[in-house]
Amino acid sequence: MDTHSVIDVFTPAKPARISFVEREAINTKLVNALQTPGKQMVIYGHSGSGKTTLLENKLCQLYENHLTTRCMSGMTFEQILRDAFDQLGQYYDATVKTKDSYSISGEIAGDYFGIRAKLGAASDVTSMVEKRPVLPPELTPQRLGRYIGAAKCCWVLEDFHKVSQDHGKKLSQIMKVFMDLANEWPTLKVVAIGAVDTARLVVQYDAEMSNRISEIEVPLMSSFEIREILAKSEDLLNISIDSVVKREITLLSNGLASVCHSLGLGLCRAKGVLETANNKVGIGEEELQKAIRDYIEDSSDSLKGVLDKALYRKRHGQFDNFRIVIEGLAKLPQEGGTKGDIYDAIRSYHHKYPQSNLVHCLKELQSEDRGEFVRYDQNSGRYSFSNPFYRAYALAYLNKDRTSTKKLIKTDTSYNITLKAENIAKIIDAMLSVQNRREEDAN
Ligand SMILES: Nc1ncnc2c1ncn2[C@@H]1O[C@H](COP(=O)(O)OP(=O)(O)OP(=O)(O)O)[C@@H](O)[C@H]1O
Ligand SMILES: [Mg+2]
C-alpha cells in the first residue's frame, strides 16, 4: 500500500488530487468541450462547488499544458494579457534549452523573444513613470493566441466576473480571435471560470458569443459525491470512519467539499493519523466532536466575516431587513423553508413586516456581495443557509441570551431526518465558547 500524507488526502484549501472524485453529471460535457478545437468555455457555479478542482484535474488528464491567470478586480485587459505572455516564458525558455525536443518553431519563438525584449525595455521606463504595463502594439490578441497555441496550452481565466465591463468585453473578443485560430492551434481556447452569472456576462459583452461558447454549470456536490470523498480517503489512509460519523459529515458539508475535507483532516489529526496507517485505524464520534470544535476555532473569523457581510445595513430605514430575514430563516430547521415559511416565522415577532422586503432580501442574500449566505433550491422551492455552520453561527451570534442552546433549537423538530439536534447544539455551544473566550481576552 502506498503511503500518503493526510494533507494530500484532505485538502480543504487547495484542489484535491489523489482524493479527487469524478463528477459524472458534468464530466462528458466538460471533456467534450475541452476536446473540441475552437470551443471556448465558461465554467460557473457557487463558490466552493469544485470548479477549479474539476478543471485542474481534467486538464491534467487531457492537456499537455495550460496557463492560469487569476483575475482581480481593478485588473486591466493589458495586465491580463501581460500575465499570460509572461507565463509563456517557461515553455519558450525550455524550448531554447532543450534543442532536441524543439517543440515550438524557431520563427514563433524568435517572434516571442523579440516582443519580450521590447516589453523589458518598456517596463523599465514605465515602472518609473506610472506602474501600469504598456504593451507594445505588436502584442495583439492574434499573436498571443499563436504563442499560447504553439506552446500547446489553453488559457484559464479564474474569477472572470471580477473584471470590469470594459476589460471583460475585450476578453470576450479574444475568445472570437482564438476560435478563428483553432484550425492551426487545436488546443487554443479560453476557459473562463467564475461566479454564477459569468456565462451571462460573456454573452452580454458580445452577443455573437451566445451559441459559440460551451457554458458548464458546476453544481454543489451531491451527498453521494461527498461520501465518495470520504470512502476514497479511507482507502488512501487505511482508516475506517464510523458510518454515523460519515453521515454527519455529509450533512454538515451540505454540498461543500471544503467542509468535508476540513472535518476529515480534523478527524485524522484528532486520532493522530498523519499518514497512511500500517494497520486499519477506526475513527468515531469522539474525533468528530473534536474536528467540529477545531473547524469552528479555525473558521470563526471567516464565519463572522461572512455574517457581517450578510447583515450589513446600507440604509437605516424602518427595518433592519437582513437581520430580520436571517433571524426568520434561522428559526426554521436546517433544510430551510419556502418564502411563505420564512414569512410566517418573521411575522410571529414582526407583525408588520412587508413581504416585498423579504423577497428583496432573499434575492440579495444569494449574491456574492452578501457572501452567498443563502441558497435557493429550485426543486423544493426552499431557501436555506448555504452552509449549516452559517446557520449555527447566526443562531449563536444573534442570540442575546447566550446560555439557552436548548431554547434555540427547540423549533428544530426535524433534525432526526437531517442533522442530529445534539450535534447542532454542540456546534452552537462550541461557537459560543469561542466567542466568549475571545470577548474575555479582549477585556
Ligand atoms: N471533485 C472533487 N473531489 C474531491 N474534492 C473536491 C472536488 N471538488 C472540489 N473538492 C474540494 O472542495 C474544495 C473547493 O473546491 P474548489 O476550490 O475547486 O471550488 P471552486 O468552485 O473553485 O471555489 P471558488 O469559486 O471559491 O474558487 C477544495 O477543498 C477541493 O479540494
Ligand atoms: Mg476556484
Coordinates of C-alpha atoms and ligand atoms in Angstrom, one line a residue:
M1 CA 0.0 0.0 0.0
D2 CA 1.4 3.5 -0.9
T3 CA 1.9 5.9 1.9
H4 CA 0.1 9.2 1.7
S5 CA 0.3 12.3 3.9
V6 CA -3.0 13.2 5.4
I7 CA -2.6 16.8 4.0
D8 CA -2.5 15.4 0.4
V9 CA -5.7 13.4 1.0
F10 CA -7.8 16.0 2.8
T11 CA -7.2 19.3 1.0
P12 CA -9.6 21.9 2.3
A13 CA -7.7 24.8 0.8
K14 CA -6.4 23.5 -2.5
P15 CA -7.6 21.4 -5.4
A16 CA -7.9 17.8 -4.5
R17 CA -5.7 15.4 -6.5
I18 CA -5.4 11.9 -5.1
S19 CA -8.8 12.2 -3.4
F20 CA -10.4 13.7 -6.5
V21 CA -13.9 12.4 -7.1
E22 CA -15.2 12.3 -10.7
R23 CA -18.3 14.4 -11.3
E24 CA -20.3 12.1 -13.6
A25 CA -23.1 14.6 -14.1
I26 CA -20.9 17.1 -15.9
N27 CA -17.9 15.1 -16.9
T28 CA -19.0 14.3 -20.5
K29 CA -19.9 17.9 -21.3
L30 CA -16.7 19.2 -19.8
V31 CA -14.5 16.7 -21.6
N32 CA -16.3 17.2 -24.9
A33 CA -15.8 20.9 -24.7
L34 CA -12.2 20.6 -23.8
Q35 CA -11.5 18.3 -26.7
T36 CA -13.4 20.3 -29.3
P37 CA -10.9 22.6 -31.1
G38 CA -12.0 26.2 -31.0
K39 CA -14.7 25.7 -28.4
Q40 CA -14.5 28.5 -25.9
M41 CA -15.7 27.7 -22.4
V42 CA -17.4 29.3 -19.4
I43 CA -17.4 27.3 -16.2
Y44 CA -19.6 28.7 -13.4
G45 CA -21.1 27.9 -10.1
H46 CA -21.2 28.8 -6.4
S47 CA -18.0 29.4 -4.5
G48 CA -16.8 26.0 -3.2
S49 CA -18.7 23.9 -5.8
G50 CA -15.5 22.5 -7.1
K51 CA -14.9 24.4 -10.4
T52 CA -11.1 24.9 -10.0
T53 CA -10.5 21.3 -8.8
L54 CA -12.6 19.8 -11.5
L55 CA -10.9 21.8 -14.3
E56 CA -7.4 21.3 -12.9
N57 CA -7.9 17.5 -12.8
K58 CA -9.4 17.3 -16.3
L59 CA -6.7 19.5 -17.8
C60 CA -4.1 17.2 -16.2
Q61 CA -5.8 14.2 -17.8
L62 CA -6.4 15.8 -21.2
Y63 CA -3.9 18.6 -21.9
E64 CA -0.2 18.8 -22.1
N65 CA 0.0 22.4 -20.7
H66 CA -2.2 25.2 -19.5
L67 CA -1.8 28.8 -18.3
T68 CA -3.9 30.2 -15.4
T69 CA -4.5 33.9 -14.9
R70 CA -6.3 34.9 -11.7
C71 CA -8.3 38.0 -12.4
M72 CA -8.7 40.5 -9.7
S73 CA -11.0 43.5 -9.5
G74 CA -9.3 46.5 -11.0
M75 CA -7.2 44.4 -13.3
T76 CA -6.9 45.8 -16.8
F77 CA -7.1 43.9 -20.1
E78 CA -3.5 44.8 -20.7
Q79 CA -2.4 43.4 -17.3
I80 CA -4.3 40.2 -18.0
L81 CA -2.6 39.8 -21.5
R82 CA 0.7 40.5 -20.0
D83 CA 0.3 37.9 -17.3
A84 CA -0.3 35.2 -19.9
F85 CA 2.6 36.4 -22.0
D86 CA 5.0 36.3 -19.0
Q87 CA 3.8 32.8 -18.1
L88 CA 4.5 31.5 -21.6
G89 CA 8.2 32.2 -20.8
Q90 CA 8.5 28.8 -19.2
Y91 CA 7.7 27.0 -22.4
Y92 CA 9.7 29.2 -24.7
D93 CA 12.8 29.2 -22.4
A94 CA 12.6 25.4 -22.1
T95 CA 12.4 25.2 -25.9
V96 CA 15.6 27.1 -26.3
K97 CA 17.4 25.0 -23.6
T98 CA 16.3 21.5 -24.8
K99 CA 17.0 21.9 -28.5
D100 CA 16.4 18.1 -29.0
S101 CA 12.8 18.3 -28.1
Y102 CA 12.4 21.5 -30.1
S103 CA 8.6 21.8 -29.9
I104 CA 8.0 25.5 -30.8
S105 CA 9.0 26.6 -34.2
G106 CA 12.1 28.9 -34.4
E107 CA 10.1 31.6 -36.2
I108 CA 7.4 31.8 -33.4
A109 CA 10.0 31.6 -30.6
G110 CA 12.0 34.3 -32.3
D111 CA 8.9 36.5 -32.5
Y112 CA 8.1 35.8 -28.8
F113 CA 11.6 36.8 -27.6
G114 CA 11.5 39.9 -29.8
I115 CA 8.4 41.1 -28.0
R116 CA 9.8 40.1 -24.7
A117 CA 12.8 42.3 -25.3
K118 CA 10.6 45.2 -26.2
L119 CA 8.4 44.6 -23.1
G120 CA 11.5 44.6 -20.9
A121 CA 12.6 47.9 -22.2
A122 CA 9.1 49.4 -22.0
S123 CA 8.6 48.2 -18.4
D124 CA 12.0 49.7 -17.3
V125 CA 10.6 53.1 -18.4
T126 CA 7.0 52.7 -17.3
S127 CA 7.7 51.3 -13.9
M128 CA 9.4 54.6 -13.0
V129 CA 6.7 56.8 -14.6
E130 CA 3.5 55.0 -13.9
K131 CA 3.1 51.5 -12.6
R132 CA 1.0 50.3 -15.5
P133 CA 2.3 47.9 -18.1
V134 CA 2.2 49.4 -21.6
L135 CA 2.1 46.6 -24.2
P136 CA 3.9 47.1 -27.5
P137 CA 1.4 47.3 -30.3
E138 CA 2.8 44.1 -31.8
L139 CA 1.4 42.1 -28.9
T140 CA -2.1 41.7 -30.4
P141 CA -4.6 39.0 -29.3
Q142 CA -3.8 37.1 -32.6
R143 CA -0.1 37.0 -31.6
L144 CA -0.8 36.0 -28.1
G145 CA -3.1 33.2 -29.5
R146 CA -0.2 31.9 -31.7
Y147 CA 2.2 31.9 -28.7
I148 CA -0.3 30.0 -26.5
G149 CA -1.3 27.6 -29.3
A150 CA 2.3 26.8 -30.2
A151 CA 3.0 26.0 -26.5
K152 CA 0.1 23.5 -26.7
C153 CA -1.7 25.4 -24.0
C154 CA -5.1 26.6 -23.2
W155 CA -5.7 29.7 -21.1
V156 CA -7.7 29.6 -17.9
L157 CA -9.1 32.9 -16.6
E158 CA -10.0 32.4 -12.9
D159 CA -12.6 34.8 -11.4
F160 CA -13.6 36.2 -14.7
H161 CA -16.5 38.0 -13.1
K162 CA -14.2 40.3 -11.2
V163 CA -13.0 42.0 -14.4
S164 CA -14.8 45.3 -15.1
Q165 CA -17.1 45.7 -18.1
D166 CA -14.7 47.4 -20.5
H167 CA -11.9 44.9 -19.9
G168 CA -14.3 42.0 -19.8
K169 CA -15.6 43.0 -23.2
K170 CA -12.2 42.9 -24.7
L171 CA -11.6 39.4 -23.2
S172 CA -14.8 38.2 -24.8
Q173 CA -13.5 39.4 -28.1
I174 CA -10.3 37.4 -27.5
M175 CA -12.5 34.3 -27.4
K176 CA -13.6 35.1 -31.0
V177 CA -10.0 35.5 -32.2
F178 CA -9.0 32.2 -30.6
M179 CA -11.9 30.5 -32.3
D180 CA -10.6 31.6 -35.7
L181 CA -7.1 30.3 -34.8
A182 CA -8.3 26.9 -33.8
N183 CA -7.6 25.3 -37.2
E184 CA -3.9 25.9 -36.8
W185 CA -3.7 25.5 -33.0
P186 CA -6.2 22.9 -31.8
T187 CA -5.6 23.3 -28.0
L188 CA -6.0 27.1 -28.1
K189 CA -9.0 28.2 -26.1
V190 CA -10.1 30.5 -23.2
V191 CA -11.7 28.7 -20.2
A192 CA -13.3 31.5 -18.1
I193 CA -14.2 30.4 -14.6
G194 CA -16.5 32.5 -12.5
A195 CA -19.5 33.0 -10.3
V196 CA -23.0 32.0 -11.2
D197 CA -23.6 34.9 -13.6
T198 CA -20.4 34.6 -15.6
A199 CA -21.9 33.0 -18.7
R200 CA -24.5 35.7 -18.9
L201 CA -21.7 38.3 -18.6
V202 CA -19.7 36.9 -21.5
V203 CA -22.8 36.9 -23.8
Q204 CA -23.7 40.3 -22.6
Y205 CA -20.3 41.6 -23.6
D206 CA -20.5 40.1 -27.0
A207 CA -23.9 38.8 -28.3
E208 CA -22.2 36.8 -31.0
M209 CA -20.8 34.5 -28.4
S210 CA -24.2 33.2 -27.3
N211 CA -24.1 30.0 -29.4
R212 CA -20.3 29.7 -29.7
I213 CA -19.4 29.0 -26.1
S214 CA -19.9 26.0 -24.0
E215 CA -21.5 27.0 -20.7
I216 CA -20.9 24.5 -18.0
E217 CA -22.5 24.8 -14.6
V218 CA -20.7 23.0 -11.7
P219 CA -23.4 22.2 -9.1
L220 CA -22.7 21.8 -5.5
M221 CA -21.7 18.2 -4.6
S222 CA -24.3 15.6 -4.1
S223 CA -24.3 13.6 -0.8
F224 CA -23.2 10.7 -2.9
E225 CA -20.1 12.6 -4.1
I226 CA -19.3 13.8 -0.6
R227 CA -19.5 10.2 0.6
E228 CA -17.2 9.2 -2.3
I229 CA -14.5 11.7 -1.0
L230 CA -14.7 10.0 2.4
A231 CA -14.6 6.5 1.0
K232 CA -11.6 7.3 -1.2
S233 CA -9.8 8.9 1.8
E234 CA -10.5 5.9 4.0
D235 CA -8.7 3.7 1.4
L236 CA -5.8 6.1 0.9
L237 CA -5.1 6.4 4.6
N238 CA -6.2 2.9 5.7
I239 CA -8.7 4.3 8.2
S240 CA -12.3 3.3 8.9
I241 CA -14.7 6.1 9.7
D242 CA -17.8 5.2 11.7
S243 CA -20.9 5.2 9.3
V244 CA -22.9 7.6 11.6
V245 CA -19.9 10.0 11.5
K246 CA -19.8 9.8 7.7
R247 CA -23.4 10.6 7.6
E248 CA -23.0 13.6 9.9
I249 CA -20.1 14.9 7.9
T250 CA -22.1 14.6 4.7
L251 CA -24.9 16.6 6.2
L252 CA -22.6 19.2 7.7
S253 CA -20.9 19.7 4.3
N254 CA -24.2 20.5 2.7
G255 CA -22.7 20.1 -0.8
L256 CA -19.4 22.0 0.0
A257 CA -16.5 19.6 -0.3
S258 CA -14.2 22.0 1.5
V259 CA -16.1 21.4 4.7
C260 CA -15.9 17.7 4.2
H261 CA -12.1 18.0 3.7
S262 CA -11.7 20.2 6.8
L263 CA -13.6 17.8 9.0
G264 CA -11.8 14.8 7.6
L265 CA -8.5 16.4 8.3
G266 CA -9.7 17.2 11.8
L267 CA -10.8 13.6 12.4
C268 CA -7.4 12.3 11.4
R269 CA -5.5 14.8 13.5
A270 CA -7.7 14.1 16.5
K271 CA -6.8 10.4 16.1
G272 CA -3.1 11.1 15.5
V273 CA -3.2 9.8 11.9
L274 CA -0.8 11.9 9.9
E275 CA -0.2 9.4 7.1
T276 CA -1.4 6.1 5.7
A277 CA -1.6 3.8 8.7
N278 CA 0.0 0.3 8.8
N279 CA -3.0 -1.2 10.5
K280 CA -6.5 0.0 10.0
V281 CA -7.5 2.7 12.4
G282 CA -11.1 3.2 13.5
I283 CA -12.4 6.8 13.8
G284 CA -15.7 7.7 15.6
E285 CA -17.9 10.2 17.3
E286 CA -15.3 11.5 19.8
E287 CA -13.0 12.5 16.9
L288 CA -15.9 14.2 15.1
Q289 CA -16.7 16.4 18.1
K290 CA -13.0 17.4 18.3
A291 CA -12.9 18.0 14.5
I292 CA -16.0 20.2 14.7
R293 CA -14.5 22.2 17.5
D294 CA -11.3 22.7 15.6
Y295 CA -13.2 23.7 12.5
I296 CA -15.1 26.4 14.4
E297 CA -12.0 27.6 16.1
D298 CA -10.3 27.9 12.7
S299 CA -13.1 29.4 10.8
S300 CA -14.8 31.6 13.4
D301 CA -13.2 34.8 12.0
S302 CA -14.3 34.0 8.5
L303 CA -17.7 32.9 9.6
K304 CA -18.1 36.2 11.4
G305 CA -16.8 38.0 8.3
V306 CA -19.5 36.3 6.2
L307 CA -22.2 37.0 8.7
D308 CA -21.2 40.7 8.9
K309 CA -21.4 40.9 5.2
A310 CA -24.8 39.3 5.2
L311 CA -26.1 41.6 8.0
Y312 CA -24.6 44.8 6.6
R313 CA -27.1 47.6 6.8
K314 CA -26.8 50.0 3.9
R315 CA -29.6 52.3 5.0
H316 CA -31.2 52.9 8.3
G317 CA -34.8 52.6 7.4
Q318 CA -37.7 51.3 9.5
F319 CA -36.5 47.7 9.5
D320 CA -33.1 46.1 10.0
N321 CA -34.1 43.9 7.0
F322 CA -31.2 41.5 6.7
R323 CA -31.1 40.8 10.4
I324 CA -34.9 40.2 10.4
V325 CA -34.7 37.8 7.5
I326 CA -31.7 35.9 8.7
E327 CA -33.4 35.5 12.1
G328 CA -36.5 34.3 10.5
L329 CA -34.7 31.8 8.4
A330 CA -32.6 30.6 11.4
K331 CA -35.9 29.8 13.2
L332 CA -36.6 27.2 10.6
P333 CA -34.9 23.8 10.5
Q334 CA -31.6 23.3 8.7
E335 CA -33.2 22.4 5.4
G336 CA -34.9 25.8 5.4
G337 CA -38.3 26.6 4.1
T338 CA -40.3 28.3 1.4
K339 CA -40.8 32.1 1.2
G340 CA -44.1 31.5 3.0
D341 CA -42.5 29.6 5.8
I342 CA -39.9 32.3 6.4
Y343 CA -42.6 35.0 6.2
D344 CA -44.7 33.2 8.8
A345 CA -41.6 32.9 11.1
I346 CA -40.9 36.6 10.8
R347 CA -44.5 37.6 11.3
S348 CA -44.5 35.8 14.6
Y349 CA -42.4 38.6 16.0
H350 CA -42.6 41.4 13.4
H351 CA -46.3 41.7 12.7
K352 CA -46.0 44.5 10.2
Y353 CA -43.0 43.2 8.2
P354 CA -43.7 43.7 4.4
Q355 CA -43.4 40.7 2.2
S356 CA -41.8 42.7 -0.6
N357 CA -38.8 43.4 1.8
L358 CA -38.4 39.7 2.4
V359 CA -38.4 39.0 -1.4
H360 CA -35.7 41.6 -2.0
C361 CA -33.5 40.4 0.9
L362 CA -33.7 36.8 0.0
K363 CA -32.6 37.6 -3.5
E364 CA -29.7 39.8 -2.3
L365 CA -28.6 37.2 0.3
Q366 CA -27.8 34.8 -2.5
S367 CA -25.4 37.2 -4.2
E368 CA -21.7 37.3 -3.9
D369 CA -21.9 40.7 -2.3
R370 CA -23.7 39.1 0.6
G371 CA -21.3 36.2 0.7
E372 CA -23.8 33.8 -0.9
F373 CA -25.2 33.4 2.6
V374 CA -28.5 31.9 1.5
R375 CA -29.2 29.3 -1.2
Y376 CA -32.3 28.7 -3.1
D377 CA -33.2 25.2 -4.2
Q378 CA -35.4 25.3 -7.3
N379 CA -36.6 21.7 -7.0
S380 CA -38.0 22.1 -3.5
G381 CA -38.7 25.8 -3.6
R382 CA -36.8 26.1 -0.3
Y383 CA -34.4 28.7 0.9
S384 CA -31.7 27.6 3.4
F385 CA -28.3 28.7 4.8
S386 CA -25.8 27.7 2.2
N387 CA -23.6 26.2 4.9
P388 CA -25.0 24.7 8.1
F389 CA -22.3 26.4 10.0
Y390 CA -23.7 29.7 8.8
R391 CA -27.0 28.9 10.4
A392 CA -25.4 27.7 13.7
Y393 CA -23.2 30.8 13.7
A394 CA -26.2 33.1 13.0
L395 CA -28.1 31.4 15.9
A396 CA -25.2 31.8 18.2
Y397 CA -24.5 35.4 17.1
L398 CA -28.0 36.7 17.1
N399 CA -29.0 35.1 20.3
K400 CA -28.7 37.6 23.2
D401 CA -29.3 35.0 25.9
R402 CA -26.1 33.1 25.4
T403 CA -26.9 30.2 27.6
S404 CA -30.1 28.8 26.2
T405 CA -28.9 26.4 23.5
K406 CA -31.9 24.2 24.2
K407 CA -34.3 27.1 23.6
L408 CA -32.5 27.9 20.3
I409 CA -33.0 24.5 18.8
K410 CA -36.5 24.0 20.2
T411 CA -38.0 24.6 16.8
D412 CA -35.8 22.0 15.1
T413 CA -38.1 19.1 15.3
S414 CA -36.9 17.6 12.0
Y415 CA -33.3 17.1 13.0
N416 CA -33.8 13.4 13.2
I417 CA -34.1 13.4 9.5
T418 CA -31.2 15.8 8.9
L419 CA -28.6 16.8 11.3
K420 CA -28.7 15.4 14.8
A421 CA -30.1 18.0 17.2
E422 CA -27.4 17.3 19.8
N423 CA -24.7 17.9 17.3
I424 CA -26.1 21.3 16.3
A425 CA -26.3 22.1 20.0
K426 CA -22.7 21.1 20.4
I427 CA -21.7 23.3 17.4
I428 CA -23.6 26.3 18.8
D429 CA -22.0 25.6 22.3
A430 CA -18.6 25.5 20.7
M431 CA -19.2 28.7 18.8
L432 CA -20.5 30.4 22.0
S433 CA -17.5 29.3 24.0
V434 CA -15.1 30.6 21.3
Q435 CA -16.9 33.9 21.2
N436 CA -17.0 34.2 25.0
R437 CA -13.3 33.4 25.3
R438 CA -12.4 36.0 22.7
E439 CA -14.5 38.6 24.5
E440 CA -12.9 37.8 27.8
D441 CA -9.4 38.0 26.1
A442 CA -10.4 41.4 24.7
N443 CA -11.5 42.8 28.1
Ligands
LIG1 N1 -14.2 16.5 -7.3 C1 -13.7 16.7 -6.1 N2 -13.2 15.7 -5.4 C2 -12.7 15.9 -4.2 N3 -12.6 17.1 -3.6 C3 -13.1 18.2 -4.3 C4 -13.7 18.0 -5.6 N4 -14.0 19.3 -6.0 C5 -13.7 20.1 -5.0 N5 -13.1 19.5 -4.0 C6 -12.6 20.2 -2.8 O1 -13.5 21.2 -2.5 C7 -12.9 22.4 -2.1 C8 -13.4 23.5 -3.0 O2 -13.1 23.3 -4.4 P1 -12.7 24.4 -5.4 O3 -11.7 25.3 -4.8 O4 -12.3 23.7 -6.6 O5 -14.1 25.2 -5.6 P2 -14.4 26.4 -6.5 O6 -15.7 26.2 -7.1 O7 -13.3 26.7 -7.5 O8 -14.5 27.6 -5.5 P3 -14.2 29.2 -5.7 O9 -15.4 29.7 -6.5 O10 -14.3 29.8 -4.3 O11 -12.9 29.4 -6.4 C9 -11.4 22.1 -2.2 O12 -11.1 21.8 -0.8 C10 -11.3 20.9 -3.0 O13 -10.2 20.1 -2.6
MG2 MG -11.9 28.3 -7.7

